[in-house]
C-alpha atoms as one frame of an Amber mdcrd trajectory, in Angstrom:
protein
  72.354  76.812 140.589  74.894  76.314 143.413  76.512  79.471 145.075  79.721
  78.815 143.215  77.923  78.715 139.807  76.343  81.973 140.581  79.899  83.575
 140.548  80.622  85.618 137.641  83.972  83.634 137.093  81.895  80.462 136.485
  79.324  82.131 134.136  77.013  83.696 136.701  75.786  87.193 136.511  78.470
  89.980 137.079  77.676  91.915 140.260  79.110  95.168 139.169  77.795  95.951
 135.796  78.937  99.475 135.290  82.660 100.403 135.437  83.803 102.770 138.195
  84.583 106.165 137.549  87.895 107.395 136.394  89.744 109.899 138.423  88.897
 112.975 136.389  92.564 114.159 137.179  92.604 117.051 135.058  90.242 120.126
 135.136  89.638 123.571 133.670  92.724 124.830 136.014  95.235 122.496 134.238
  93.945 123.345 130.903  94.082 127.079 131.798  97.643 126.802 132.903  98.719
 125.143 129.864  96.909 127.570 127.693  98.294 130.561 129.282 101.704 129.323
 128.377 100.710 128.713 124.755  98.995 132.314 124.580 102.381 133.836 125.866
 104.324 131.844 123.415 102.017 132.840 120.552 102.107 136.415 121.438 105.830
 136.794 121.915 106.702 134.663 119.136 108.976 132.493 121.324 108.248 129.004
 122.284 108.355 128.036 126.076 111.261 126.164 126.950 112.787 124.794 130.333
 114.495 125.958 133.554 111.980 128.989 133.296 109.714 130.804 135.681 107.143
 127.769 135.886 109.838 125.207 137.059 111.262 127.626 139.328 107.859 128.087
 140.869 107.079 124.337 141.051 110.180 123.600 142.676 109.966 126.395 145.151
 106.247 125.392 146.070 107.179 121.462 146.331 109.924 122.137 148.521 108.003
 124.296 150.839 105.224 121.531 150.825 107.976 119.147 152.195 108.897 121.597
 154.892 111.606 123.441 153.219 114.600 122.651 151.036 115.606 122.662 147.560
 113.889 120.812 144.555 114.730 120.403 140.797 112.119 119.202 138.292 113.375
 116.333 135.877 111.566 114.418 133.069 110.565 111.359 134.884 110.721 109.257
 138.190 113.409 107.210 137.018 115.302 109.983 136.339 114.678 111.459 139.837
 116.143 108.358 141.367 119.144 108.488 139.094 120.079 112.063 139.433 119.481
 111.743 143.173 121.890 108.805 143.587 124.339 110.264 141.078 124.621 113.364
 142.975 125.784 111.357 145.967 128.737 110.213 143.794 128.828 106.671 145.029
 132.080 105.017 144.410 131.901 103.042 141.078 131.422  99.204 141.733 130.365
  99.671 145.434 127.113  98.390 146.518 123.723  99.923 146.825 121.191  98.369
 148.922 117.650  98.559 147.535 114.208  97.086 148.368 112.925  94.213 146.742
 109.611  95.530 145.639 110.012  98.503 143.255 109.570  99.761 139.782 112.309
  98.588 137.482 113.141 102.430 137.463 113.943 102.255 141.062 116.815  99.639
 140.488 118.126 100.384 137.045 119.676 103.745 138.274 121.981 101.984 140.417
 123.425 100.047 137.641 123.638 103.258 135.533 125.686 104.882 138.258 128.339
 101.710 137.709 127.100 100.378 141.110 126.029  96.793 142.386 122.356  96.536
 143.377 122.039  94.454 146.567 118.547  93.416 147.317 117.276  93.665 150.853
 114.181  91.527 151.870 110.960  92.927 152.787 109.496  92.974 156.382 107.260
  89.951 156.872 103.996  90.039 155.199 104.822  93.340 153.496 106.327  94.939
 150.333 108.236  97.453 152.093 111.671  96.763 153.595 112.772  97.596 156.927
 115.648  98.716 159.147 116.538  95.084 160.232 116.531  93.843 156.476 118.662
  96.723 155.322 121.247  96.405 158.122 121.700  92.796 157.284 122.744  93.691
 153.721 125.494  96.361 154.831 129.133  95.487 154.053 132.386  97.316 153.913
 131.480  97.673 150.252 128.172  99.348 150.646 128.033 103.123 149.769 124.383
 104.064 149.789 120.796 102.769 150.381 117.715 103.443 148.096 114.272 102.892
 149.752 110.955 102.921 148.356 107.526 103.549 149.940 105.306 101.348 147.937
 101.555 101.695 147.179 101.203 104.860 149.361 102.562 102.972 152.432 105.110
 104.612 154.254 108.479 102.835 155.224 109.812 102.985 158.725 112.290 105.821
 157.582 113.137 106.751 161.249 114.374 103.255 161.875 116.368 103.263 158.686
 117.856 106.690 158.902 119.136 105.446 162.346 120.756 102.317 160.525 122.320
 104.702 157.797 123.599 107.100 160.452 125.249 104.199 162.325 127.254 103.155
 159.130 127.668 106.681 157.708 125.506 105.866 154.682 123.344 108.284 152.588
 119.861 107.228 151.662 117.782 107.872 148.492 114.147 108.064 149.387 111.815
 107.096 146.501 108.519 108.392 147.082 107.101 107.875 143.550 104.168 105.725
 144.844 103.459 107.616 148.255 102.898 111.321 147.602 101.845 113.038 150.917
 102.258 109.865 153.106 103.356 110.679 156.471 105.329 109.325 159.497 104.670
 110.798 162.734 103.408 114.013 160.845 106.240 114.471 158.598 105.682 113.971
 154.634 107.744 111.169 153.287 110.663 112.614 151.078 111.736 114.805 154.082
 113.659 111.990 155.907 116.288 110.851 153.325 119.608 112.502 152.143 117.862
 113.144 148.963 114.143 112.041 147.734 112.829 111.297 144.297 109.423 111.606
 142.987 107.585 110.269 139.967 104.727 112.867 138.713 103.667 110.868 135.771
 100.153 110.690 134.837  99.076 107.834 137.130 100.489 109.253 140.323  98.678
 111.120 143.066  99.593 114.423 141.419 101.037 114.757 138.149 102.521 116.983
 135.447 101.217 115.362 132.324 102.536 112.103 130.688 106.057 111.966 132.537
 107.919 113.868 135.018 109.858 113.665 138.257 111.134 116.057 141.150 114.350
 115.397 143.141 114.470 117.108 146.737 117.033 117.579 149.317 117.515 119.729
 152.358 121.311 120.090 151.585 122.121 123.202 149.176 125.500 121.492 148.301
 123.780 118.388 146.963 121.227 120.302 145.548 123.728 122.122 143.216 125.133
 118.493 142.292 121.625 117.549 141.518 121.379 120.473 139.129 124.703 119.560
 137.444 123.659 115.863 136.981 120.186 116.745 135.756 121.239 119.186 133.134
 124.322 117.902 131.078 126.727 118.609 133.857 126.479 122.213 133.824 128.161
 124.121 136.684 125.405 125.645 138.497 126.335 127.613 141.640 130.177 127.536
 140.621 131.643 130.922 140.489 133.338 131.731 137.307 132.136 128.685 135.652
 130.709 128.992 132.259 130.990 125.357 130.971 130.230 121.662 131.833 131.817
 120.268 135.037 130.672 116.558 134.852 129.467 114.228 132.128 125.813 113.794
 132.195 122.641 114.012 129.937 119.669 116.432 129.621 116.976 115.312 132.051
 115.228 118.705 132.316 111.385 119.281 132.870 109.904 121.604 130.452 107.668
 124.564 131.401 104.368 123.058 130.164 104.740 120.118 132.439 105.814 122.338
 135.269 102.845 124.786 134.905 100.435 121.717 134.963 102.444 120.211 137.933
 101.689 123.420 139.972  98.048 123.116 139.597  98.209 119.430 140.599 100.171
 120.181 143.519  97.701 122.480 145.062  95.139 119.715 144.719  97.489 116.952
 146.251  96.291 117.237 150.025  92.553 116.972 148.862  93.329 113.979 146.529
  94.961 112.029 149.306  92.314 113.249 151.851  89.503 111.887 149.493  91.307
 108.345 149.180  91.653 108.077 152.843  87.889 108.941 153.379  87.024 106.265
 150.700  89.068 103.488 152.653  87.468 104.724 155.855  84.204 104.322 154.241
  85.091 100.613 153.242  86.125 100.002 156.966  83.090 101.614 158.393  81.029
  99.485 156.209  82.384  96.281 157.568  85.390  95.431 155.172  87.557  94.782
 157.940  85.154  92.214 159.409  85.388  90.184 156.174  86.777  86.594 157.218
  88.431  86.194 153.878  90.724  89.264 154.143  93.172  90.460 156.575  93.794
  94.295 156.697  97.451  94.645 157.371  98.819  97.111 160.018 101.436  99.630
 158.551 104.558 101.251 160.139 103.825 102.773 163.485 103.176 106.519 163.225
 102.512 105.910 159.607  99.830 107.682 157.601  98.788 105.898 154.117  98.210
 107.936 151.028  96.573 104.794 149.207  98.100 104.856 145.589  96.466 101.499
 146.225  95.685  99.370 149.225  97.646  96.299 150.083  95.459  93.472 151.423
  95.981  89.912 152.377  93.821  86.911 151.386  93.187  84.621 154.406  93.916
  81.508 152.799  93.500  79.463 156.120  89.800  80.337 156.090  89.181  79.446
 152.505  88.463  76.336 150.475  90.511  77.828 147.565  93.877  79.453 146.657
  94.650  83.135 146.804  94.687  83.137 143.152  91.411  81.616 142.616  89.681
  84.058 145.350  91.071  87.063 143.670  90.140  86.029 140.332  86.437  85.607
 141.266  86.448  88.818 143.043  87.972  90.621 139.969  85.295  88.960 137.749
  82.599  90.491 139.682  83.960  93.768 138.565  86.266  94.984 141.405  89.273
  96.723 140.179  92.379  94.941 141.561  95.999  94.300 140.975  95.718  90.501
 141.546  99.566  89.871 141.578 102.380  92.213 142.164 105.129  90.058 141.202
 105.916  92.278 138.189 107.384  94.761 140.858 110.211  92.387 141.732 112.782
  93.647 139.325 115.551  91.539 140.557 113.750  88.501 139.386 113.723  89.617
 135.865 115.903  88.199 133.036 117.979  91.488 132.638 118.948  91.297 136.391
 119.239  87.486 136.692 121.246  87.162 133.403 123.209  90.384 134.170 122.429
  91.293 130.561 124.124  94.886 130.786 127.403  93.101 131.510 128.715  96.247
 133.090 129.191  96.864 136.079 129.092  93.186 137.083 131.943  92.116 134.591
 134.324  94.798 135.470 137.517  93.503 137.446 136.899  96.033 139.967 133.568
  94.506 140.844 134.013  92.881 144.120 132.108  89.975 145.527 130.222  87.367
 143.307 128.682  88.766 140.108 126.078  86.131 139.913 124.965  86.395 143.342
 121.360  85.561 144.238 119.456  87.202 146.846 117.669  85.570 149.653 114.055
  87.204 149.874 111.880  84.711 151.551 109.563  87.168 153.381 108.626  88.857
 149.991 108.353  85.726 148.164 105.840  84.542 150.874 103.952  87.813 150.768
 103.475  87.514 146.901 101.603  84.450 147.662  99.092  86.022 149.974  98.888
  89.931 149.065  96.938  91.644 146.371  96.191  95.373 145.979  92.875  97.042
 145.729  92.930 100.134 143.532  91.908 103.370 145.146  90.482 106.575 143.462
  89.427 109.680 144.973  86.348 110.026 142.693  84.916 106.925 144.360  82.280
 107.217 146.970  79.419 105.351 148.820  78.117 103.444 145.500  81.521 102.024
 144.855  82.367 101.072 148.497  79.059  99.099 148.536  79.717  97.296 145.341
  83.359  96.368 146.411  82.172  95.002 149.802  79.209  93.123 148.302  81.576
  91.653 145.836  84.000  90.413 148.393  81.059  89.084 150.571  79.518  87.229
 147.475  82.753  85.308 146.833  83.557  84.760 150.536  80.216  83.105 150.945
  81.306  80.579 148.247  84.677  79.679 149.511  84.479  80.105 153.336  85.548
  76.705 155.070
C-alpha cells in the first residue's frame, strides 16, 4: 500500500477513531439557576417574565466585565446588531459599511434599517477587515460602520476608530464570535460606539438556545437601545407612559438571563482553556508543519479562539487546499473546511436584491445593482480553513490533531 492509499480519504484506516469530547457547556450551576426561577414561579403562582431582576443583574455584570457602561439583553445576536444600529438612527437610504466575512445576521440588519450595505474587503490573507479597507469605502453617503471580529480574532479597532473619528462616523462592533478577545488589554466590545454580542448556544458563553446583548458607554444611546429593543417604549423619558418610536419586541426573558449570568462567570476560564489548548498544539510542533501557515493577528491582539484560522501552504504541496483539508478531515480532525458560507454579499438574496427595498426606493443614491470588489477575501477563501477549538480538549486531542496533519502532510509534500 502506498502512503496515499493509507489515507482514510482513500480507504485507509482512520487515524482518530473516537470522537472528540463535546464542550460540556452546561453544568449543575446552570440547572440550579433555572430551577430556582421555576421554583419561585411555582411557589408564587406567577410565571417569570422579562425585564426583571435576572436581566438587570446580567446586564450590570456584563457592563462591568467590559469596563463599565450600559447593557441591554435581547433575544439574539442578529437582534443585537439591528438594535445597536437602529439606535444610531442612520439616515434612511444612506450607506453602512460592513465587513465581507460575517454571519448573514451581521448584514441583514442594515437592510432592515432602510440602509444600503457597502462591502469592504478584508485585509490580505484574513477574514477580518481593516482601517485601510474601510476608509476606501467611505463616501458622503456613509452613515455608519459595522465591524465584526471573526472567529475569536480581534480586528484592528484602534485603527478603525481613528478612521471613524476622522469622518465623524459611529461604529457598531459585532463581537458575536469573539467574546473576551482583547486588543492591548481591552476587551473587544469596549471600542465601538455600540457593541453587539450573540450569546446563542454555540458561542463562548451562552444563555441557552438564543440570546444577545447590546453594550454602549453612552447613556443617551443606551436609552435609545432600550426604546428599539422593546416596541419603542419611552425608557428614561420623563412623563412618558407610551411608545415613542415604532419597533418590535426583542426582549430577553428571565430564564435566559439567569443562565447567562452563570455562563458569564465562566467566560474567562473558557477562553483561557481554549488558549491553553492552542498553545499545546504550538508547543507540540504544530507551527513547524510545512503544510500549514499559522497567520499573525492584529498587533496587540489576543485571540479568544471560537475557532482557529489557518492557511494551507499550497506551494509546498502536490495537491489543492481542498484535497488536503478533505484528507485531514477524513482522519477525524474537526474542521470548517470552507468558510465561503460566511460571505453573505455573495448570496442570492443580496445579489438579486430580493427584498427590493431599500435598493429600489427613489431616494436610494448610487447604483442599486452595484457589485463589490473583494479580491483579498476571495483569495483568502482559496487558502484558509478553520480548526475547531473546544475548552474541553487536552493533550490527547492535541496529539491526535498533530498526528493527523503529519500523516496527510507526509503524503502530499513536494
